[in-house]
DNA sequence: TTAATCATGTAACACGTTACATGATTGC
DNA sequence: GCAATCATGTAACGTGTTACATGATTAA
């Protein structure tokens, strides 16, 4: 793929789990090429800008495998969330219930929006799935998408309870 | 508080939501002092190492308030998770079901462990709550802790479903 | 006697974000 | 005529992590 295509693929499938700007993608592609994990080839196009197509090398795939096999996977900090939103909420005593309620409502809406986006991801999975044509790969994509759905559902329920609690206080 | 105490307070209450190394804490304390958000005072102790106690200034509290009042709070990227674990799982097709099952089991265990840690946080909240003596503040701490609990519960259920699905495949 | 707790930090690196720059083509 | 899409990137900055350094006191 090209850097540009990678950026889009990220967006269409992994965006819930990982976001990456093109600036970062190109930087990392350079680094990966330097250490032999991938190769690139310039493709001249007319009608469209030229592009650079990257391909993984055997060494690269081997490193990927090794990363995937690391034993701490799942056990490390996976069961925590780094969230500026929750930080803010934690300190909401400083500004009062009104802003806390705003935040919680906005969060609830954001969860609903993410749910919708995840439905679209399901579509993308089907599409890329045809391209890859391998149950072996796509089934994990679905599992990750399901995580997103559970997360959103839990988030909505939690926000609603918290809203009820704060409104009961007033 | 001192940098050291802040590190412990983070750990005892916010660790699910934000983690910070002392190296980062001291760096940020310096920066915040330079721009007038806080002041510090050196306290000489015998029997124990000397320490530096930081206090927020009015300007600092004002900036905190402003940050807390920002309108995007909750709406931004709050309804997504940046997770290396989920990234790995996404690509698990590269290494097969066995490793995927390992990851999911480890994740389930990690969620259970986080649940336990969150129970302890509840204790810390009660303790710090006495110190602060203000319902206004502690109620938000509880709400954040409840988020953690929902997150863990959802994570466990999701992992179990995914494990069942993969085992059914074999 | 070994590890933990108290208490400070620096240096280097890795990773992520923002802003900026370029320029052709296609659809509204 | 304007915005979006295709396609590349650089520079600077901000944030988070790892490894290292020091040294006293106290509990197992």
mmCIF file of C-alpha atoms (C1' of nucleotides) in Angstrom:
data_model
loop_
_atom_site.group_PDB
_atom_site.id
_atom_site.type_symbol
_atom_site.label_atom_id
_atom_site.label_comp_id
_atom_site.label_asym_id
_atom_site.label_seq_id
_atom_site.Cartn_x
_atom_site.Cartn_y
_atom_site.Cartn_z
ATOM 1 C CA UNK A 1 0.000 0.000 0.000
ATOM 2 C CA UNK A 2 0.931 3.644 -0.197
ATOM 3 C CA UNK A 3 1.129 5.885 2.868
ATOM 4 C CA UNK A 4 -2.050 7.499 1.773
ATOM 5 C CA UNK A 5 -3.862 4.194 1.481
ATOM 6 C CA UNK A 6 -2.573 3.116 4.865
ATOM 7 C CA UNK A 7 -3.976 6.265 6.407
ATOM 8 C CA UNK A 8 -7.354 5.492 4.908
ATOM 9 C CA UNK A 9 -7.243 1.852 5.916
ATOM 10 C CA UNK A 10 -6.468 2.885 9.486
ATOM 11 C CA UNK A 11 -9.382 5.205 9.413
ATOM 12 C CA UNK A 12 -11.797 2.725 7.990
ATOM 13 C CA UNK A 13 -10.996 -0.154 10.295
ATOM 14 C CA UNK A 14 -8.751 0.545 13.252
ATOM 15 C CA UNK A 15 -9.698 4.125 13.981
ATOM 16 C CA UNK A 16 -11.469 3.167 17.187
ATOM 17 C CA UNK A 17 -8.333 1.496 18.448
ATOM 18 C CA UNK A 18 -5.536 3.517 16.924
ATOM 19 C CA UNK A 19 -5.349 6.780 15.072
ATOM 20 C CA UNK A 20 -2.446 7.938 13.005
ATOM 21 C CA UNK A 21 -1.742 11.112 11.088
ATOM 22 C CA UNK A 22 -0.096 10.888 7.682
ATOM 23 C CA UNK A 23 2.904 12.745 9.088
ATOM 24 C CA UNK A 24 3.439 9.905 11.530
ATOM 25 C CA UNK A 25 2.772 7.221 8.976
ATOM 26 C CA UNK A 26 5.386 8.535 6.559
ATOM 27 C CA UNK A 27 7.911 8.952 9.322
ATOM 28 C CA UNK A 28 7.428 5.375 10.482
ATOM 29 C CA UNK A 29 7.474 4.019 6.937
ATOM 30 C CA UNK A 30 10.875 5.650 6.484
ATOM 31 C CA UNK A 31 12.152 4.144 9.707
ATOM 32 C CA UNK A 32 10.802 0.710 8.802
ATOM 33 C CA UNK A 33 12.398 0.873 5.398
ATOM 34 C CA UNK A 34 15.742 1.847 6.913
ATOM 35 C CA UNK A 35 15.765 -1.142 9.240
ATOM 36 C CA UNK A 36 14.701 -3.535 6.505
ATOM 37 C CA UNK A 37 11.132 -4.288 7.522
ATOM 38 C CA UNK A 38 9.788 -3.080 4.196
ATOM 39 C CA UNK A 39 10.710 -2.004 0.709
ATOM 40 C CA UNK A 40 9.194 0.646 -1.497
ATOM 41 C CA UNK A 41 8.814 1.277 -5.171
ATOM 42 C CA UNK A 42 7.891 4.458 -6.946
ATOM 43 C CA UNK A 43 5.018 4.099 -9.361
ATOM 44 C CA UNK A 44 4.644 6.732 -12.066
ATOM 45 C CA UNK A 45 1.058 7.609 -12.852
ATOM 46 C CA UNK A 46 -0.433 10.018 -15.288
ATOM 47 C CA UNK A 47 -3.726 11.685 -14.517
ATOM 48 C CA UNK A 48 -2.823 11.207 -10.850
ATOM 49 C CA UNK A 49 0.199 12.135 -8.726
ATOM 50 C CA UNK A 50 2.974 9.570 -8.622
ATOM 51 C CA UNK A 51 2.974 7.319 -5.636
ATOM 52 C CA UNK A 52 5.251 5.128 -3.571
ATOM 53 C CA UNK A 53 4.051 1.620 -2.853
ATOM 54 C CA UNK A 54 5.354 -0.132 0.253
ATOM 55 C CA UNK A 55 5.635 -3.894 0.728
ATOM 56 C CA UNK A 56 6.535 -5.833 3.828
ATOM 57 C CA UNK A 57 9.699 -7.947 3.685
ATOM 58 C CA UNK A 58 10.205 -11.398 5.189
ATOM 59 C CA UNK A 59 12.225 -9.797 7.977
ATOM 60 C CA UNK A 60 9.389 -7.365 8.576
ATOM 61 C CA UNK A 61 6.779 -10.078 8.738
ATOM 62 C CA UNK A 62 8.996 -11.991 11.124
ATOM 63 C CA UNK A 63 9.224 -8.977 13.419
ATOM 64 C CA UNK A 64 5.487 -8.504 13.254
ATOM 65 C CA UNK A 65 5.021 -12.137 14.271
ATOM 66 C CA UNK A 66 7.391 -11.696 17.140
ATOM 67 C CA UNK A 67 5.553 -8.641 18.359
ATOM 68 C CA UNK A 68 2.263 -10.501 18.112
ATOM 69 C CA UNK A 69 3.668 -13.404 20.102
ATOM 70 C CA UNK A 70 4.963 -11.335 22.987
ATOM 71 C CA UNK A 71 3.766 -12.948 26.166
ATOM 72 C CA UNK A 72 2.607 -9.803 28.005
ATOM 73 C CA UNK A 73 0.064 -9.052 25.281
ATOM 74 C CA UNK A 74 -3.255 -8.462 26.984
ATOM 75 C CA UNK A 75 -1.885 -8.516 30.510
ATOM 76 C CA UNK A 76 -0.022 -5.200 30.554
ATOM 77 C CA UNK A 77 -1.967 -1.946 30.805
ATOM 78 C CA UNK A 78 -4.714 -3.179 28.527
ATOM 79 C CA UNK A 79 -7.367 -3.072 31.238
ATOM 80 C CA UNK A 80 -7.153 0.672 31.742
ATOM 81 C CA UNK A 81 -8.063 3.751 29.741
ATOM 82 C CA UNK A 82 -6.064 6.913 29.312
ATOM 83 C CA UNK A 83 -8.752 9.494 29.164
ATOM 84 C CA UNK A 84 -8.646 13.271 29.461
ATOM 85 C CA UNK A 85 -12.413 13.168 29.680
ATOM 86 C CA UNK A 86 -12.379 11.050 32.825
ATOM 87 C CA UNK A 87 -9.639 13.256 34.255
ATOM 88 C CA UNK A 88 -11.825 16.274 33.773
ATOM 89 C CA UNK A 89 -14.768 14.527 35.341
ATOM 90 C CA UNK A 90 -12.617 13.513 38.274
ATOM 91 C CA UNK A 91 -11.970 17.177 38.984
ATOM 92 C CA UNK A 92 -15.462 18.398 38.170
ATOM 93 C CA UNK A 93 -15.986 19.349 41.831
ATOM 94 C CA UNK A 94 -13.988 22.438 40.913
ATOM 95 C CA UNK A 95 -16.693 23.643 38.511
ATOM 96 C CA UNK A 96 -19.916 22.018 39.625
ATOM 97 C CA UNK A 97 -22.694 19.723 38.453
ATOM 98 C CA UNK A 98 -23.779 21.743 35.488
ATOM 99 C CA UNK A 99 -20.560 21.282 33.548
ATOM 100 C CA UNK A 100 -20.349 17.661 34.691
ATOM 101 C CA UNK A 101 -23.782 17.058 33.204
ATOM 102 C CA UNK A 102 -22.722 18.726 29.965
ATOM 103 C CA UNK A 103 -19.687 16.493 29.777
ATOM 104 C CA UNK A 104 -21.668 13.363 30.468
ATOM 105 C CA UNK A 105 -24.304 14.211 27.866
ATOM 106 C CA UNK A 106 -21.616 14.967 25.306
ATOM 107 C CA UNK A 107 -19.941 11.688 26.160
ATOM 108 C CA UNK A 108 -23.165 9.788 25.737
ATOM 109 C CA UNK A 109 -23.653 11.375 22.325
ATOM 110 C CA UNK A 110 -20.078 10.554 21.383
ATOM 111 C CA UNK A 111 -20.674 6.910 22.280
ATOM 112 C CA UNK A 112 -23.767 6.825 20.129
ATOM 113 C CA UNK A 113 -21.815 8.359 17.258
ATOM 114 C CA UNK A 114 -19.036 5.804 17.710
ATOM 115 C CA UNK A 115 -21.596 3.010 17.593
ATOM 116 C CA UNK A 116 -22.753 4.253 14.227
ATOM 117 C CA UNK A 117 -19.167 4.564 13.013
ATOM 118 C CA UNK A 118 -18.522 0.998 14.120
ATOM 119 C CA UNK A 119 -21.442 -0.217 12.063
ATOM 120 C CA UNK A 120 -19.729 1.348 9.078
ATOM 121 C CA UNK A 121 -16.524 -0.396 10.072
ATOM 122 C CA UNK A 122 -18.412 -3.665 9.812
ATOM 123 C CA UNK A 123 -19.054 -2.725 6.194
ATOM 124 C CA UNK A 124 -15.392 -1.924 5.627
ATOM 125 C CA UNK A 125 -14.437 -5.255 7.095
ATOM 126 C CA UNK A 126 -16.665 -7.032 4.642
ATOM 127 C CA UNK A 127 -15.128 -5.014 1.811
ATOM 128 C CA UNK A 128 -11.486 -5.519 2.774
ATOM 129 C CA UNK A 129 -12.387 -9.085 3.666
ATOM 130 C CA UNK A 130 -13.176 -9.831 0.043
ATOM 131 C CA UNK A 131 -9.839 -8.364 -0.916
ATOM 132 C CA UNK A 132 -8.013 -10.519 1.600
ATOM 133 C CA UNK A 133 -10.365 -13.464 1.211
ATOM 134 C CA UNK A 134 -9.500 -15.144 4.442
ATOM 135 C CA UNK A 135 -11.736 -15.923 7.396
ATOM 136 C CA UNK A 136 -8.561 -16.348 9.428
ATOM 137 C CA UNK A 137 -7.935 -12.634 9.276
ATOM 138 C CA UNK A 138 -11.365 -11.073 9.198
ATOM 139 C CA UNK A 139 -12.717 -12.891 12.228
ATOM 140 C CA UNK A 140 -10.343 -10.951 14.485
ATOM 141 C CA UNK A 141 -11.397 -7.718 12.899
ATOM 142 C CA UNK A 142 -14.951 -8.535 13.891
ATOM 143 C CA UNK A 143 -13.922 -9.362 17.444
ATOM 144 C CA UNK A 144 -12.165 -6.011 17.762
ATOM 145 C CA UNK A 145 -15.218 -4.225 16.372
ATOM 146 C CA UNK A 146 -17.346 -6.045 18.950
ATOM 147 C CA UNK A 147 -15.123 -4.706 21.658
ATOM 148 C CA UNK A 148 -15.906 -1.242 20.399
ATOM 149 C CA UNK A 149 -19.610 -1.959 20.528
ATOM 150 C CA UNK A 150 -19.438 -3.302 24.086
ATOM 151 C CA UNK A 151 -17.389 -0.311 25.114
ATOM 152 C CA UNK A 152 -19.921 2.100 23.700
ATOM 153 C CA UNK A 153 -22.858 0.284 25.200
ATOM 154 C CA UNK A 154 -21.203 0.244 28.617
ATOM 155 C CA UNK A 155 -20.306 3.908 28.227
ATOM 156 C CA UNK A 156 -23.864 4.900 27.444
ATOM 157 C CA UNK A 157 -25.293 2.968 30.378
ATOM 158 C CA UNK A 158 -22.710 4.390 32.743
ATOM 159 C CA UNK A 159 -23.274 7.957 31.552
ATOM 160 C CA UNK A 160 -27.019 7.610 31.968
ATOM 161 C CA UNK A 161 -26.661 6.332 35.513
ATOM 162 C CA UNK A 162 -24.258 9.121 36.371
ATOM 163 C CA UNK A 163 -26.602 11.714 34.892
ATOM 164 C CA UNK A 164 -29.494 10.327 36.918
ATOM 165 C CA UNK A 165 -27.362 10.424 40.036
ATOM 166 C CA UNK A 166 -26.340 14.029 39.558
ATOM 167 C CA UNK A 167 -29.863 15.125 38.682
ATOM 168 C CA UNK A 168 -31.189 13.391 41.769
ATOM 169 C CA UNK A 169 -28.778 15.496 43.826
ATOM 170 C CA UNK A 170 -30.206 18.805 42.831
ATOM 171 C CA UNK B 1 1.773 18.203 47.934
ATOM 172 C CA UNK B 2 5.251 17.073 47.016
ATOM 173 C CA UNK B 3 6.051 15.417 43.692
ATOM 174 C CA UNK B 4 6.360 12.156 45.501
ATOM 175 C CA UNK B 5 2.963 12.494 47.129
ATOM 176 C CA UNK B 6 1.395 13.436 43.822
ATOM 177 C CA UNK B 7 2.816 10.288 42.261
ATOM 178 C CA UNK B 8 1.234 8.232 45.012
ATOM 179 C CA UNK B 9 -2.065 10.066 44.841
ATOM 180 C CA UNK B 10 -2.199 9.428 41.090
ATOM 181 C CA UNK B 11 -1.533 5.815 41.727
ATOM 182 C CA UNK B 12 -4.113 5.438 44.432
ATOM 183 C CA UNK B 13 -6.968 7.171 42.684
ATOM 184 C CA UNK B 14 -6.504 8.043 39.041
ATOM 185 C CA UNK B 15 -4.222 5.222 37.959
ATOM 186 C CA UNK B 16 -6.974 3.610 35.915
ATOM 187 C CA UNK B 17 -7.446 6.813 33.977
ATOM 188 C CA UNK B 18 -4.005 8.366 33.892
ATOM 189 C CA UNK B 19 -0.567 7.148 34.815
ATOM 190 C CA UNK B 20 2.435 9.331 35.366
ATOM 191 C CA UNK B 21 6.039 8.608 36.170
ATOM 192 C CA UNK B 22 7.832 10.775 38.705
ATOM 193 C CA UNK B 23 10.153 11.947 35.943
ATOM 194 C CA UNK B 24 7.177 13.401 34.129
ATOM 195 C CA UNK B 25 5.611 14.809 37.259
ATOM 196 C CA UNK B 26 8.722 16.736 38.230
ATOM 197 C CA UNK B 27 9.179 18.037 34.716
ATOM 198 C CA UNK B 28 5.603 19.303 34.598
ATOM 199 C CA UNK B 29 5.812 20.783 38.082
ATOM 200 C CA UNK B 30 8.802 22.804 36.905
ATOM 201 C CA UNK B 31 6.942 23.985 33.845
ATOM 202 C CA UNK B 32 3.862 24.903 35.881
ATOM 203 C CA UNK B 33 5.964 26.822 38.341
ATOM 204 C CA UNK B 34 7.674 28.724 35.545
ATOM 205 C CA UNK B 35 4.393 29.864 34.075
ATOM 206 C CA UNK B 36 2.963 30.818 37.436
ATOM 207 C CA UNK B 37 0.389 28.094 37.988
ATOM 208 C CA UNK B 38 2.009 27.037 41.224
ATOM 209 C CA UNK B 39 4.605 27.924 43.818
ATOM 210 C CA UNK B 40 6.925 25.715 45.810
ATOM 211 C CA UNK B 41 8.624 25.821 49.144
ATOM 212 C CA UNK B 42 11.481 23.725 50.395
ATOM 213 C CA UNK B 43 10.834 22.038 53.731
ATOM 214 C CA UNK B 44 13.823 20.850 55.745
ATOM 215 C CA UNK B 45 13.264 17.611 57.591
ATOM 216 C CA UNK B 46 15.478 15.588 59.812
ATOM 217 C CA UNK B 47 15.086 11.821 59.972
ATOM 218 C CA UNK B 48 13.741 12.094 56.419
ATOM 219 C CA UNK B 49 15.027 13.633 53.198
ATOM 220 C CA UNK B 50 14.110 17.261 52.629
ATOM 221 C CA UNK B 51 11.158 17.875 50.417
ATOM 222 C CA UNK B 52 9.606 20.505 48.178
ATOM 223 C CA UNK B 53 5.941 21.256 48.719
ATOM 224 C CA UNK B 54 3.940 22.626 45.797
ATOM 225 C CA UNK B 55 0.816 24.762 46.062
ATOM 226 C CA UNK B 56 -1.535 25.902 43.344
ATOM 227 C CA UNK B 57 -1.807 29.672 42.762
ATOM 228 C CA UNK B 58 -4.978 31.598 41.962
ATOM 229 C CA UNK B 59 -3.821 31.849 38.353
ATOM 230 C CA UNK B 60 -3.276 28.098 38.320
ATOM 231 C CA UNK B 61 -6.716 27.369 39.711
ATOM 232 C CA UNK B 62 -8.202 29.709 37.148
ATOM 233 C CA UNK B 63 -6.479 27.825 34.330
ATOM 234 C CA UNK B 64 -7.679 24.539 35.756
ATOM 235 C CA UNK B 65 -11.240 25.888 35.792
ATOM 236 C CA UNK B 66 -10.898 26.992 32.226
ATOM 237 C CA UNK B 67 -9.641 23.617 31.132
ATOM 238 C CA UNK B 68 -12.528 21.949 32.948
ATOM 239 C CA UNK B 69 -15.027 24.235 31.257
ATOM 240 C CA UNK B 70 -13.810 23.623 27.722
ATOM 241 C CA UNK B 71 -16.836 22.838 25.613
ATOM 242 C CA UNK B 72 -15.421 19.843 23.714
ATOM 243 C CA UNK B 73 -14.939 17.901 26.950
ATOM 244 C CA UNK B 74 -16.523 14.489 26.494
ATOM 245 C CA UNK B 75 -17.243 14.921 22.814
ATOM 246 C CA UNK B 76 -13.718 14.696 21.397
ATOM 247 C CA UNK B 77 -11.997 11.309 21.187
ATOM 248 C CA UNK B 78 -13.358 10.175 24.520
ATOM 249 C CA UNK B 79 -15.413 7.379 23.007
ATOM 250 C CA UNK B 80 -12.436 5.477 21.659
ATOM 251 C CA UNK B 81 -9.574 3.504 23.145
ATOM 252 C CA UNK B 82 -5.945 3.559 22.150
ATOM 253 C CA UNK B 83 -4.933 -0.009 22.743
ATOM 254 C CA UNK B 84 -1.899 -1.983 21.658
ATOM 255 C CA UNK B 85 -3.708 -5.077 22.862
ATOM 256 C CA UNK B 86 -6.586 -4.571 20.451
ATOM 257 C CA UNK B 87 -4.099 -3.802 17.676
ATOM 258 C CA UNK B 88 -2.393 -7.104 18.294
ATOM 259 C CA UNK B 89 -5.686 -8.912 18.325
ATOM 260 C CA UNK B 90 -6.646 -7.227 15.077
ATOM 261 C CA UNK B 91 -3.618 -8.807 13.427
ATOM 262 C CA UNK B 92 -3.844 -12.132 15.206
ATOM 263 C CA UNK B 93 -4.627 -13.836 11.899
ATOM 264 C CA UNK B 94 -0.892 -13.659 11.330
ATOM 265 C CA UNK B 95 -0.201 -16.004 14.249
ATOM 266 C CA UNK B 96 -3.363 -18.007 14.762
ATOM 267 C CA UNK B 97 -6.015 -18.822 17.328
ATOM 268 C CA UNK B 98 -3.753 -20.165 19.998
ATOM 269 C CA UNK B 99 -2.015 -16.864 20.660
ATOM 270 C CA UNK B 100 -5.316 -15.023 20.304
ATOM 271 C CA UNK B 101 -6.762 -17.215 23.038
ATOM 272 C CA UNK B 102 -3.742 -16.537 25.233
ATOM 273 C CA UNK B 103 -4.202 -12.826 24.766
ATOM 274 C CA UNK B 104 -7.897 -12.939 25.507
ATOM 275 C CA UNK B 105 -7.389 -15.005 28.662
ATOM 276 C CA UNK B 106 -4.657 -12.654 29.840
ATOM 277 C CA UNK B 107 -6.933 -9.735 29.129
ATOM 278 C CA UNK B 108 -9.761 -11.288 31.088
ATOM 279 C CA UNK B 109 -7.412 -11.813 34.030
ATOM 280 C CA UNK B 110 -6.187 -8.237 33.746
ATOM 281 C CA UNK B 111 -9.773 -6.993 33.912
ATOM 282 C CA UNK B 112 -10.414 -9.042 37.013
ATOM 283 C CA UNK B 113 -7.257 -7.641 38.580
ATOM 284 C CA UNK B 114 -8.308 -4.105 37.673
ATOM 285 C CA UNK B 115 -11.670 -4.706 39.293
ATOM 286 C CA UNK B 116 -9.936 -5.607 42.515
ATOM 287 C CA UNK B 117 -7.666 -2.575 42.241
ATOM 288 C CA UNK B 118 -10.726 -0.397 41.732
ATOM 289 C CA UNK B 119 -12.239 -1.724 44.943
ATOM 290 C CA UNK B 120 -9.120 -0.518 46.689
ATOM 291 C CA UNK B 121 -9.503 2.824 44.969
ATOM 292 C CA UNK B 122 -12.912 3.074 46.582
ATOM 293 C CA UNK B 123 -11.084 2.803 49.899
ATOM 294 C CA UNK B 124 -8.618 5.490 48.899
ATOM 295 C CA UNK B 125 -11.472 7.747 47.922
ATOM 296 C CA UNK B 126 -12.986 7.371 51.370
ATOM 297 C CA UNK B 127 -9.614 8.148 52.922
ATOM 298 C CA UNK B 128 -8.772 11.188 50.807
ATOM 299 C CA UNK B 129 -12.411 12.186 51.085
ATOM 300 C CA UNK B 130 -12.034 12.683 54.810
ATOM 301 C CA UNK B 131 -9.017 14.822 54.140
ATOM 302 C CA UNK B 132 -10.899 16.949 51.631
ATOM 303 C CA UNK B 133 -14.204 16.660 53.489
ATOM 304 C CA UNK B 134 -16.446 17.593 50.630
ATOM 305 C CA UNK B 135 -19.158 15.559 48.948
ATOM 306 C CA UNK B 136 -18.879 17.961 46.038
ATOM 307 C CA UNK B 137 -15.499 16.542 45.162
ATOM 308 C CA UNK B 138 -15.696 12.907 46.146
ATOM 309 C CA UNK B 139 -18.885 12.125 44.272
ATOM 310 C CA UNK B 140 -17.081 12.592 40.948
ATOM 311 C CA UNK B 141 -14.302 10.337 42.081
ATOM 312 C CA UNK B 142 -16.887 7.645 42.662
ATOM 313 C CA UNK B 143 -18.424 8.184 39.242
ATOM 314 C CA UNK B 144 -15.025 7.776 37.598
ATOM 315 C CA UNK B 145 -14.389 4.616 39.601
ATOM 316 C CA UNK B 146 -17.748 3.305 38.430
ATOM 317 C CA UNK B 147 -16.671 3.858 34.867
ATOM 318 C CA UNK B 148 -13.712 1.628 35.573
ATOM 319 C CA UNK B 149 -15.966 -1.053 36.952
ATOM 320 C CA UNK B 150 -18.284 -0.948 33.945
ATOM 321 C CA UNK B 151 -15.320 -1.050 31.637
ATOM 322 C CA UNK B 152 -13.921 -4.125 33.343
ATOM 323 C CA UNK B 153 -17.258 -5.893 33.451
ATOM 324 C CA UNK B 154 -17.805 -5.212 29.752
ATOM 325 C CA UNK B 155 -14.258 -6.345 28.998
ATOM 326 C CA UNK B 156 -14.710 -9.629 30.809
ATOM 327 C CA UNK B 157 -17.987 -10.383 29.065
ATOM 328 C CA UNK B 158 -16.550 -9.504 25.678
ATOM 329 C CA UNK B 159 -13.442 -11.619 26.230
ATOM 330 C CA UNK B 160 -15.504 -14.599 27.286
ATOM 331 C CA UNK B 161 -17.689 -14.356 24.212
ATOM 332 C CA UNK B 162 -14.648 -14.048 21.983
ATOM 333 C CA UNK B 163 -13.003 -17.045 23.640
ATOM 334 C CA UNK B 164 -16.151 -19.098 23.158
ATOM 335 C CA UNK B 165 -16.288 -18.056 19.529
ATOM 336 C CA UNK B 166 -12.684 -19.034 18.837
ATOM 337 C CA UNK B 167 -13.016 -22.313 20.686
ATOM 338 C CA UNK B 168 -16.159 -23.128 18.737
ATOM 339 C CA UNK B 169 -14.115 -22.706 15.557
ATOM 340 C CA UNK B 170 -11.655 -25.427 16.301
ATOM 341 C "C1'" DT C 1 21.156 -8.318 54.933
ATOM 342 C "C1'" DT C 2 17.878 -7.354 51.778
ATOM 343 C "C1'" DA C 3 14.028 -4.876 50.302
ATOM 344 C "C1'" DA C 4 10.970 -1.129 50.844
ATOM 345 C "C1'" DT C 5 9.890 3.680 51.757
ATOM 346 C "C1'" DC C 6 11.019 8.468 51.488
ATOM 347 C "C1'" DA C 7 12.538 12.038 48.213
ATOM 348 C "C1'" DT C 8 14.792 14.194 44.643
ATOM 349 C "C1'" DG C 9 15.740 14.625 39.931
ATOM 350 C "C1'" DT C 10 18.463 14.348 34.749
ATOM 351 C "C1'" DA C 11 19.158 12.658 29.964
ATOM 352 C "C1'" DA C 12 17.924 10.478 26.154
ATOM 353 C "C1'" DC C 13 14.742 8.618 23.508
ATOM 354 C "C1'" DA C 14 10.221 7.353 21.506
ATOM 355 C "C1'" DC C 15 5.928 8.570 20.044
ATOM 356 C "C1'" DG C 16 2.070 11.640 18.792
ATOM 357 C "C1'" DT C 17 0.181 16.148 17.139
ATOM 358 C "C1'" DT C 18 -0.094 20.551 14.674
ATOM 359 C "C1'" DA C 19 0.865 23.422 11.282
ATOM 360 C "C1'" DC C 20 2.576 24.101 6.948
ATOM 361 C "C1'" DA C 21 3.710 23.347 1.826
ATOM 362 C "C1'" DT C 22 2.663 21.706 -2.985
ATOM 363 C "C1'" DG C 23 -0.095 20.793 -6.975
ATOM 364 C "C1'" DA C 24 -3.062 18.324 -10.299
ATOM 365 C "C1'" DT C 25 -7.857 16.522 -11.118
ATOM 366 C "C1'" DT C 26 -12.721 15.950 -10.559
ATOM 367 C "C1'" DG C 27 -17.452 16.910 -9.155
ATOM 368 C "C1'" DC C 28 -21.005 20.475 -7.504
ATOM 369 C "C1'" DG D 1 -15.278 29.157 -8.726
ATOM 370 C "C1'" DC D 2 -14.838 26.106 -4.561
ATOM 371 C "C1'" DA D 3 -14.236 21.989 -2.186
ATOM 372 C "C1'" DA D 4 -12.770 17.397 -2.133
ATOM 373 C "C1'" DT D 5 -9.695 13.670 -3.443
ATOM 374 C "C1'" DC D 6 -5.179 11.941 -4.580
ATOM 375 C "C1'" DA D 7 -0.413 11.989 -2.929
ATOM 376 C "C1'" DT D 8 3.646 13.457 -1.016
ATOM 377 C "C1'" DG D 9 6.107 15.027 2.862
ATOM 378 C "C1'" DT D 10 8.956 18.520 6.591
ATOM 379 C "C1'" DA D 11 9.585 21.048 11.010
ATOM 380 C "C1'" DA D 12 8.623 22.009 15.369
ATOM 381 C "C1'" DC D 13 6.669 21.009 19.297
ATOM 382 C "C1'" DG D 14 4.551 18.401 23.128
ATOM 383 C "C1'" DT D 15 4.094 14.438 25.774
ATOM 384 C "C1'" DG D 16 5.235 9.898 27.712
ATOM 385 C "C1'" DT D 17 8.769 6.306 28.827
ATOM 386 C "C1'" DT D 18 13.148 4.212 30.255
ATOM 387 C "C1'" DA D 19 17.165 4.126 32.380
ATOM 388 C "C1'" DC D 20 20.052 6.042 35.546
ATOM 389 C "C1'" DA D 21 21.851 8.378 39.964
ATOM 390 C "C1'" DT D 22 21.813 9.282 45.060
ATOM 391 C "C1'" DG D 23 21.324 8.242 49.871
ATOM 392 C "C1'" DA D 24 19.257 7.829 54.461
ATOM 393 C "C1'" DT D 25 15.974 5.045 57.407
ATOM 394 C "C1'" DT D 26 13.239 1.138 58.779
ATOM 395 C "C1'" DA D 27 11.003 -3.354 58.866
ATOM 396 C "C1'" DA D 28 11.328 -8.622 57.690
#
